[in-house]
Amino acid sequence: MAENQLYKIGITHGDLNGIGYEVIIKALTDYSIMELCTPIVYGLAKAASYHRKYMELPDFSFQFIKNVEQPSLKRPNLINLMDEEVKIELGTSTKIAGQLAEKALIMAGKDLKNKNIDAIVTAPINKNNIQSDRFKFHGQTEFFEYYFGGEQKSMMMMVADGLRVGFVTNHEPINKVSSILTQDLIIKKLEILNHTLKQDFAIDNPKIAVLALNPHAGDDGLLGSEEKDIIHPAIEMAFQNKINAFGPFPADGFFAAGQYRKFDAVLAMYHDQGMIPFKILGAEGVNFTAGLPIVRTSPAHGTAYDIAGKNIANGQSMRNAIYLALDILKNRNR
């Protein structure tokens, strides 16, 4: 990419009945973004206009385009997914919202695969109403792993100032986590995390903390054997492979004592173990899909149906997701 050429950042609109449009528009009212990239939203022109009106932003507007080849460099762009009238039902899960969320992902995914855009930032979806014959995934992370990775494993990674949390398992029921954990899986996730810290975050010789699965790290087998049989051996093997992994640490004491500050990243065993402390400590964070050849980020929140249309959603997490995508692109190109 030429020095004076801006990155094209595709932004999928997510569930149109949630806060997706509100946080996208609020993020893009920071016009300094236009100096760093060319935003291209995959969404609905009428939905964007509807949200812009109730948000009382008369000076903000999208440039409506038919494809990504010649976007406007002066204002945010929007590719219209369909011309037919679509009923907007804020705060409600609808079938058409799921279909349009899927359509945006597929269209943006194809453009990214064909190198017509440089990265994707995804607004939140409803993981239930988006399910279809083509979309049978627990979340967008799993979709991008399938679409761009194939057999290549990815990792959900949450990023905020001074805190990075990766996950061995993503959206798995808690009663299945123990049976999913293996030494090979943990080592693979440590390899992905170590690589992304170096490649995407420009951290030399990163240090990674690994959390235990059971309370008190199993209490030497009294409260569970996964630490002794699976997690600790995986850490030792990773260390032999020159990955600076340490632990396993009991999650409660680790975060309560602020030990996460001593490490470049933390590897959690399951979703809530890492997500709860992250959302408490990492306000306005970002979800990054590590381990893939493409760059995909997302704000670290959901559709928030309960506040949709009230003009109180915070657009900073979406803005941070755009900035992180740009930082990762620049680090990779260096």
mmCIF file of N, CA and C in Angstrom, residues 160-262:
data_model
loop_
_atom_site.group_PDB
_atom_site.id
_atom_site.type_symbol
_atom_site.label_atom_id
_atom_site.label_comp_id
_atom_site.label_asym_id
_atom_site.label_seq_id
_atom_site.Cartn_x
_atom_site.Cartn_y
_atom_site.Cartn_z
ATOM 1 N N ALA A 160 -8.008 -3.864 25.802
ATOM 2 C CA ALA A 160 -8.244 -2.526 26.340
ATOM 3 C C ALA A 160 -6.902 -1.999 26.812
ATOM 4 N N ASP A 161 -6.865 -0.765 27.235
ATOM 5 C CA ASP A 161 -5.607 -0.189 27.698
ATOM 6 C C ASP A 161 -5.006 -1.028 28.819
ATOM 7 N N GLY A 162 -3.828 -1.580 28.563
ATOM 8 C CA GLY A 162 -3.122 -2.315 29.601
ATOM 9 C C GLY A 162 -3.670 -3.689 29.905
ATOM 10 N N LEU A 163 -4.637 -4.175 29.154
ATOM 11 C CA LEU A 163 -5.227 -5.485 29.439
ATOM 12 C C LEU A 163 -5.573 -6.199 28.135
ATOM 13 N N ARG A 164 -5.033 -7.405 27.970
ATOM 14 C CA ARG A 164 -5.344 -8.241 26.811
ATOM 15 C C ARG A 164 -5.674 -9.643 27.318
ATOM 16 N N VAL A 165 -6.837 -10.139 26.954
ATOM 17 C CA VAL A 165 -7.289 -11.446 27.431
ATOM 18 C C VAL A 165 -7.639 -12.320 26.240
ATOM 19 N N GLY A 166 -6.965 -13.477 26.136
ATOM 20 C CA GLY A 166 -7.301 -14.476 25.129
ATOM 21 C C GLY A 166 -8.073 -15.614 25.766
ATOM 22 N N PHE A 167 -8.735 -16.428 24.935
ATOM 23 C CA PHE A 167 -9.607 -17.484 25.449
ATOM 24 C C PHE A 167 -9.278 -18.824 24.786
ATOM 25 N N VAL A 168 -9.208 -19.856 25.613
ATOM 26 C CA VAL A 168 -9.023 -21.208 25.064
ATOM 27 C C VAL A 168 -10.325 -21.683 24.432
ATOM 28 N N THR A 169 -11.441 -21.472 25.108
ATOM 29 C CA THR A 169 -12.760 -21.766 24.538
ATOM 30 C C THR A 169 -13.541 -20.463 24.471
ATOM 31 N N ASN A 170 -14.442 -20.359 23.488
ATOM 32 C CA ASN A 170 -15.168 -19.108 23.282
ATOM 33 C C ASN A 170 -16.563 -19.151 23.871
ATOM 34 N N HIS A 171 -17.539 -19.553 23.055
ATOM 35 C CA HIS A 171 -18.944 -19.526 23.469
ATOM 36 C C HIS A 171 -19.436 -20.950 23.749
ATOM 37 N N GLU A 172 -18.716 -21.651 24.617
ATOM 38 C CA GLU A 172 -19.083 -23.031 24.960
ATOM 39 C C GLU A 172 -19.843 -23.071 26.280
ATOM 40 N N PRO A 173 -20.867 -23.942 26.383
ATOM 41 C CA PRO A 173 -21.551 -24.115 27.670
ATOM 42 C C PRO A 173 -20.552 -24.534 28.747
ATOM 43 N N ILE A 174 -20.738 -24.049 29.946
ATOM 44 C CA ILE A 174 -19.778 -24.290 31.015
ATOM 45 C C ILE A 174 -19.612 -25.776 31.313
ATOM 46 N N ASN A 175 -20.680 -26.567 31.105
ATOM 47 C CA ASN A 175 -20.572 -27.995 31.414
ATOM 48 C C ASN A 175 -19.792 -28.781 30.358
ATOM 49 N N LYS A 176 -19.350 -28.104 29.298
ATOM 50 C CA LYS A 176 -18.558 -28.778 28.261
ATOM 51 C C LYS A 176 -17.086 -28.352 28.272
ATOM 52 N N VAL A 177 -16.770 -27.319 29.027
ATOM 53 C CA VAL A 177 -15.424 -26.754 28.953
ATOM 54 C C VAL A 177 -14.361 -27.769 29.341
ATOM 55 N N SER A 178 -14.555 -28.478 30.447
ATOM 56 C CA SER A 178 -13.543 -29.417 30.926
ATOM 57 C C SER A 178 -13.242 -30.500 29.891
ATOM 58 N N SER A 179 -14.281 -30.989 29.227
ATOM 59 C CA SER A 179 -14.072 -32.067 28.247
ATOM 60 C C SER A 179 -13.401 -31.563 26.970
ATOM 61 N N ILE A 180 -13.490 -30.245 26.716
ATOM 62 C CA ILE A 180 -12.872 -29.675 25.515
ATOM 63 C C ILE A 180 -11.386 -29.424 25.721
ATOM 64 N N LEU A 181 -10.993 -29.102 26.958
ATOM 65 C CA LEU A 181 -9.603 -28.744 27.219
ATOM 66 C C LEU A 181 -8.651 -29.916 27.000
ATOM 67 N N THR A 182 -7.610 -29.664 26.229
ATOM 68 C CA THR A 182 -6.524 -30.629 26.039
ATOM 69 C C THR A 182 -5.207 -29.878 26.065
ATOM 70 N N GLN A 183 -4.125 -30.598 26.280
ATOM 71 C CA GLN A 183 -2.807 -29.966 26.234
ATOM 72 C C GLN A 183 -2.563 -29.346 24.870
ATOM 73 N N ASP A 184 -2.897 -30.077 23.820
ATOM 74 C CA ASP A 184 -2.650 -29.573 22.464
ATOM 75 C C ASP A 184 -3.425 -28.288 22.195
ATOM 76 N N LEU A 185 -4.686 -28.216 22.659
ATOM 77 C CA LEU A 185 -5.492 -27.025 22.430
ATOM 78 C C LEU A 185 -4.902 -25.826 23.159
ATOM 79 N N ILE A 186 -4.504 -26.007 24.411
ATOM 80 C CA ILE A 186 -3.936 -24.901 25.181
ATOM 81 C C ILE A 186 -2.626 -24.438 24.556
ATOM 82 N N ILE A 187 -1.794 -25.382 24.125
ATOM 83 C CA ILE A 187 -0.533 -25.007 23.468
ATOM 84 C C ILE A 187 -0.802 -24.235 22.188
ATOM 85 N N LYS A 188 -1.787 -24.685 21.418
ATOM 86 C CA LYS A 188 -2.116 -23.986 20.180
ATOM 87 C C LYS A 188 -2.569 -22.554 20.463
ATOM 88 N N LYS A 189 -3.396 -22.374 21.474
ATOM 89 C CA LYS A 189 -3.860 -21.032 21.818
ATOM 90 C C LYS A 189 -2.707 -20.162 22.325
ATOM 91 N N LEU A 190 -1.786 -20.749 23.073
ATOM 92 C CA LEU A 190 -0.616 -20.000 23.522
ATOM 93 C C LEU A 190 0.253 -19.587 22.337
ATOM 94 N N GLU A 191 0.371 -20.454 21.345
ATOM 95 C CA GLU A 191 1.140 -20.110 20.144
ATOM 96 C C GLU A 191 0.496 -18.946 19.398
ATOM 97 N N ILE A 192 -0.838 -18.994 19.270
ATOM 98 C CA ILE A 192 -1.550 -17.899 18.604
ATOM 99 C C ILE A 192 -1.372 -16.599 19.376
ATOM 100 N N LEU A 193 -1.537 -16.665 20.691
ATOM 101 C CA LEU A 193 -1.443 -15.467 21.519
ATOM 102 C C LEU A 193 -0.030 -14.885 21.470
ATOM 103 N N ASN A 194 0.966 -15.744 21.581
ATOM 104 C CA ASN A 194 2.352 -15.288 21.529
ATOM 105 C C ASN A 194 2.663 -14.630 20.186
ATOM 106 N N HIS A 195 2.185 -15.251 19.112
ATOM 107 C CA HIS A 195 2.444 -14.716 17.770
ATOM 108 C C HIS A 195 1.750 -13.380 17.555
ATOM 109 N N THR A 196 0.491 -13.275 17.984
ATOM 110 C CA THR A 196 -0.237 -12.026 17.747
ATOM 111 C C THR A 196 0.321 -10.881 18.591
ATOM 112 N N LEU A 197 0.817 -11.184 19.787
ATOM 113 C CA LEU A 197 1.437 -10.139 20.600
ATOM 114 C C LEU A 197 2.667 -9.565 19.900
ATOM 115 N N LYS A 198 3.411 -10.436 19.234
ATOM 116 C CA LYS A 198 4.600 -9.981 18.508
ATOM 117 C C LYS A 198 4.224 -9.280 17.201
ATOM 118 N N GLN A 199 3.373 -9.932 16.404
ATOM 119 C CA GLN A 199 3.059 -9.427 15.071
ATOM 120 C C GLN A 199 2.102 -8.244 15.093
ATOM 121 N N ASP A 200 1.022 -8.351 15.856
ATOM 122 C CA ASP A 200 -0.069 -7.372 15.790
ATOM 123 C C ASP A 200 0.049 -6.260 16.822
ATOM 124 N N PHE A 201 0.776 -6.532 17.923
ATOM 125 C CA PHE A 201 0.908 -5.527 18.983
ATOM 126 C C PHE A 201 2.350 -5.064 19.174
ATOM 127 N N ALA A 202 3.259 -5.586 18.340
ATOM 128 C CA ALA A 202 4.663 -5.155 18.335
ATOM 129 C C ALA A 202 5.311 -5.262 19.715
ATOM 130 N N ILE A 203 5.052 -6.371 20.409
ATOM 131 C CA ILE A 203 5.634 -6.605 21.734
ATOM 132 C C ILE A 203 6.740 -7.649 21.593
ATOM 133 N N ASP A 204 7.952 -7.284 21.937
ATOM 134 C CA ASP A 204 9.062 -8.232 21.905
ATOM 135 C C ASP A 204 9.060 -9.090 23.165
ATOM 136 N N ASN A 205 9.294 -10.383 22.984
ATOM 137 C CA ASN A 205 9.435 -11.309 24.106
ATOM 138 C C ASN A 205 8.278 -11.185 25.108
ATOM 139 N N PRO A 206 7.026 -11.366 24.650
ATOM 140 C CA PRO A 206 5.863 -11.165 25.533
ATOM 141 C C PRO A 206 5.775 -12.188 26.658
ATOM 142 N N LYS A 207 5.152 -11.769 27.769
ATOM 143 C CA LYS A 207 4.894 -12.638 28.921
ATOM 144 C C LYS A 207 3.392 -12.903 29.011
ATOM 145 N N ILE A 208 3.022 -14.172 29.142
ATOM 146 C CA ILE A 208 1.614 -14.574 29.139
ATOM 147 C C ILE A 208 1.282 -15.287 30.446
ATOM 148 N N ALA A 209 0.226 -14.850 31.108
ATOM 149 C CA ALA A 209 -0.282 -15.525 32.301
ATOM 150 C C ALA A 209 -1.397 -16.476 31.897
ATOM 151 N N VAL A 210 -1.376 -17.690 32.420
ATOM 152 C CA VAL A 210 -2.394 -18.698 32.116
ATOM 153 C C VAL A 210 -3.237 -18.937 33.370
ATOM 154 N N LEU A 211 -4.560 -18.830 33.211
ATOM 155 C CA LEU A 211 -5.447 -19.026 34.353
ATOM 156 C C LEU A 211 -5.764 -20.503 34.561
ATOM 157 N N ALA A 212 -6.035 -20.855 35.808
ATOM 158 C CA ALA A 212 -6.483 -22.209 36.143
ATOM 159 C C ALA A 212 -7.946 -22.364 35.755
ATOM 160 N N LEU A 213 -8.409 -23.599 35.741
ATOM 161 C CA LEU A 213 -9.828 -23.863 35.474
ATOM 162 C C LEU A 213 -10.630 -23.906 36.771
ATOM 163 N N ASN A 214 -10.100 -24.567 37.784
ATOM 164 C CA ASN A 214 -10.832 -24.820 39.014
ATOM 165 C C ASN A 214 -10.518 -23.780 40.094
ATOM 166 N N PRO A 215 -11.387 -23.674 41.118
ATOM 167 C CA PRO A 215 -11.090 -22.784 42.242
ATOM 168 C C PRO A 215 -9.746 -23.138 42.880
ATOM 169 N N HIS A 216 -8.990 -22.128 43.267
ATOM 170 C CA HIS A 216 -7.692 -22.321 43.935
ATOM 171 C C HIS A 216 -6.733 -23.167 43.095
ATOM 172 N N ALA A 217 -6.892 -23.091 41.768
ATOM 173 C CA ALA A 217 -6.042 -23.864 40.851
ATOM 174 C C ALA A 217 -6.087 -25.355 41.173
ATOM 175 N N GLY A 218 -7.247 -25.823 41.632
ATOM 176 C CA GLY A 218 -7.442 -27.246 41.889
ATOM 177 C C GLY A 218 -7.018 -27.713 43.250
ATOM 178 N N ASP A 219 -6.317 -26.874 44.029
ATOM 179 C CA ASP A 219 -5.831 -27.270 45.364
ATOM 180 C C ASP A 219 -5.119 -28.619 45.309
ATOM 181 N N ASP A 220 -4.139 -28.712 44.418
ATOM 182 C CA ASP A 220 -3.313 -29.916 44.285
ATOM 183 C C ASP A 220 -4.154 -31.168 44.016
ATOM 184 N N GLY A 221 -5.201 -30.997 43.239
ATOM 185 C CA GLY A 221 -6.038 -32.125 42.840
ATOM 186 C C GLY A 221 -7.284 -32.313 43.658
ATOM 187 N N LEU A 222 -7.376 -31.636 44.799
ATOM 188 C CA LEU A 222 -8.553 -31.795 45.660
ATOM 189 C C LEU A 222 -9.813 -31.274 44.985
ATOM 190 N N LEU A 223 -9.702 -30.173 44.230
ATOM 191 C CA LEU A 223 -10.858 -29.534 43.611
ATOM 192 C C LEU A 223 -10.899 -29.739 42.097
ATOM 193 N N GLY A 224 -10.103 -30.652 41.600
ATOM 194 C CA GLY A 224 -10.078 -30.915 40.172
ATOM 195 C C GLY A 224 -8.668 -31.206 39.703
ATOM 196 N N SER A 225 -8.555 -32.041 38.689
ATOM 197 C CA SER A 225 -7.235 -32.490 38.235
ATOM 198 C C SER A 225 -6.773 -31.832 36.937
ATOM 199 N N GLU A 226 -7.593 -30.959 36.347
ATOM 200 C CA GLU A 226 -7.236 -30.382 35.044
ATOM 201 C C GLU A 226 -5.925 -29.588 35.103
ATOM 202 N N GLU A 227 -5.676 -28.911 36.229
ATOM 203 C CA GLU A 227 -4.439 -28.133 36.342
ATOM 204 C C GLU A 227 -3.211 -29.046 36.274
ATOM 205 N N LYS A 228 -3.230 -30.153 37.047
ATOM 206 C CA LYS A 228 -2.088 -31.061 37.096
ATOM 207 C C LYS A 228 -1.939 -31.868 35.817
ATOM 208 N N ASP A 229 -3.059 -32.294 35.238
ATOM 209 C CA ASP A 229 -3.013 -33.223 34.116
ATOM 210 C C ASP A 229 -2.934 -32.540 32.752
ATOM 211 N N ILE A 230 -3.476 -31.311 32.643
ATOM 212 C CA ILE A 230 -3.602 -30.679 31.324
ATOM 213 C C ILE A 230 -2.921 -29.312 31.258
ATOM 214 N N ILE A 231 -3.321 -28.403 32.159
ATOM 215 C CA ILE A 231 -2.902 -27.011 32.001
ATOM 216 C C ILE A 231 -1.422 -26.824 32.309
ATOM 217 N N HIS A 232 -0.953 -27.344 33.460
ATOM 218 C CA HIS A 232 0.458 -27.174 33.816
ATOM 219 C C HIS A 232 1.387 -27.842 32.808
ATOM 220 N N PRO A 233 1.118 -29.078 32.383
ATOM 221 C CA PRO A 233 1.981 -29.683 31.347
ATOM 222 C C PRO A 233 1.998 -28.876 30.046
ATOM 223 N N ALA A 234 0.865 -28.287 29.679
ATOM 224 C CA ALA A 234 0.814 -27.462 28.468
ATOM 225 C C ALA A 234 1.692 -26.225 28.622
ATOM 226 N N ILE A 235 1.654 -25.614 29.804
ATOM 227 C CA ILE A 235 2.499 -24.441 30.056
ATOM 228 C C ILE A 235 3.971 -24.814 29.960
ATOM 229 N N GLU A 236 4.345 -25.968 30.553
ATOM 230 C CA GLU A 236 5.742 -26.414 30.496
ATOM 231 C C GLU A 236 6.185 -26.659 29.060
ATOM 232 N N MET A 237 5.319 -27.290 28.266
ATOM 233 C CA MET A 237 5.657 -27.553 26.873
ATOM 234 C C MET A 237 5.806 -26.251 26.094
ATOM 235 N N ALA A 238 4.907 -25.316 26.331
ATOM 236 C CA ALA A 238 4.997 -24.023 25.650
ATOM 237 C C ALA A 238 6.285 -23.306 26.040
ATOM 238 N N PHE A 239 6.661 -23.381 27.307
ATOM 239 C CA PHE A 239 7.885 -22.719 27.758
ATOM 240 C C PHE A 239 9.104 -23.332 27.079
ATOM 241 N N GLN A 240 9.078 -24.642 26.905
ATOM 242 C CA GLN A 240 10.174 -25.312 26.185
ATOM 243 C C GLN A 240 10.256 -24.848 24.738
ATOM 244 N N ASN A 241 9.091 -24.428 24.185
ATOM 245 C CA ASN A 241 9.046 -23.913 22.816
ATOM 246 C C ASN A 241 9.256 -22.401 22.764
ATOM 247 N N LYS A 242 9.859 -21.859 23.832
ATOM 248 C CA LYS A 242 10.253 -20.450 23.900
ATOM 249 C C LYS A 242 9.058 -19.482 23.940
ATOM 250 N N ILE A 243 7.976 -19.942 24.538
ATOM 251 C CA ILE A 243 6.843 -19.066 24.831
ATOM 252 C C ILE A 243 6.856 -18.788 26.327
ATOM 253 N N ASN A 244 6.906 -17.522 26.699
ATOM 254 C CA ASN A 244 6.990 -17.155 28.112
ATOM 255 C C ASN A 244 5.613 -17.230 28.767
ATOM 256 N N ALA A 245 5.193 -18.461 29.062
ATOM 257 C CA ALA A 245 3.891 -18.699 29.686
ATOM 258 C C ALA A 245 4.097 -19.082 31.143
ATOM 259 N N PHE A 246 3.235 -18.556 32.021
ATOM 260 C CA PHE A 246 3.367 -18.789 33.452
ATOM 261 C C PHE A 246 2.003 -19.115 34.050
ATOM 262 N N GLY A 247 2.018 -19.913 35.128
ATOM 263 C CA GLY A 247 0.779 -20.272 35.796
ATOM 264 C C GLY A 247 0.707 -21.766 36.048
ATOM 265 N N PRO A 248 -0.487 -22.315 36.239
ATOM 266 C CA PRO A 248 -1.794 -21.643 36.182
ATOM 267 C C PRO A 248 -2.111 -20.863 37.468
ATOM 268 N N PHE A 249 -2.721 -19.693 37.289
ATOM 269 C CA PHE A 249 -3.070 -18.816 38.399
ATOM 270 C C PHE A 249 -4.571 -18.925 38.708
ATOM 271 N N PRO A 250 -4.944 -18.992 39.980
ATOM 272 C CA PRO A 250 -6.374 -18.891 40.328
ATOM 273 C C PRO A 250 -6.919 -17.550 39.858
ATOM 274 N N ALA A 251 -8.009 -17.569 39.113
ATOM 275 C CA ALA A 251 -8.483 -16.362 38.441
ATOM 276 C C ALA A 251 -8.871 -15.254 39.410
ATOM 277 N N ASP A 252 -9.522 -15.608 40.524
ATOM 278 C CA ASP A 252 -10.016 -14.568 41.428
ATOM 279 C C ASP A 252 -8.878 -13.759 42.036
ATOM 280 N N GLY A 253 -7.926 -14.442 42.625
ATOM 281 C CA GLY A 253 -6.810 -13.746 43.240
ATOM 282 C C GLY A 253 -5.924 -13.034 42.231
ATOM 283 N N PHE A 254 -5.811 -13.611 41.053
ATOM 284 C CA PHE A 254 -4.963 -13.037 40.000
ATOM 285 C C PHE A 254 -5.434 -11.639 39.627
ATOM 286 N N PHE A 255 -6.729 -11.495 39.397
ATOM 287 C CA PHE A 255 -7.252 -10.190 39.004
ATOM 288 C C PHE A 255 -7.395 -9.262 40.209
ATOM 289 N N ALA A 256 -7.818 -9.809 41.345
ATOM 290 C CA ALA A 256 -8.019 -8.970 42.528
ATOM 291 C C ALA A 256 -6.718 -8.321 42.985
ATOM 292 N N ALA A 257 -5.610 -9.042 42.850
ATOM 293 C CA ALA A 257 -4.313 -8.524 43.278
ATOM 294 C C ALA A 257 -3.628 -7.681 42.200
ATOM 295 N N GLY A 258 -4.275 -7.561 41.039
ATOM 296 C CA GLY A 258 -3.694 -6.753 39.970
ATOM 297 C C GLY A 258 -2.503 -7.402 39.294
ATOM 298 N N GLN A 259 -2.370 -8.734 39.401
ATOM 299 C CA GLN A 259 -1.224 -9.411 38.804
ATOM 300 C C GLN A 259 -1.205 -9.302 37.279
ATOM 301 N N TYR A 260 -2.385 -9.055 36.677
ATOM 302 C CA TYR A 260 -2.447 -8.941 35.226
ATOM 303 C C TYR A 260 -1.556 -7.820 34.705
ATOM 304 N N ARG A 261 -1.254 -6.851 35.551
ATOM 305 C CA ARG A 261 -0.409 -5.727 35.132
ATOM 306 C C ARG A 261 1.029 -6.155 34.866
ATOM 307 N N LYS A 262 1.422 -7.308 35.378
ATOM 308 C CA LYS A 262 2.800 -7.789 35.204
ATOM 309 C C LYS A 262 2.983 -8.567 33.901
#
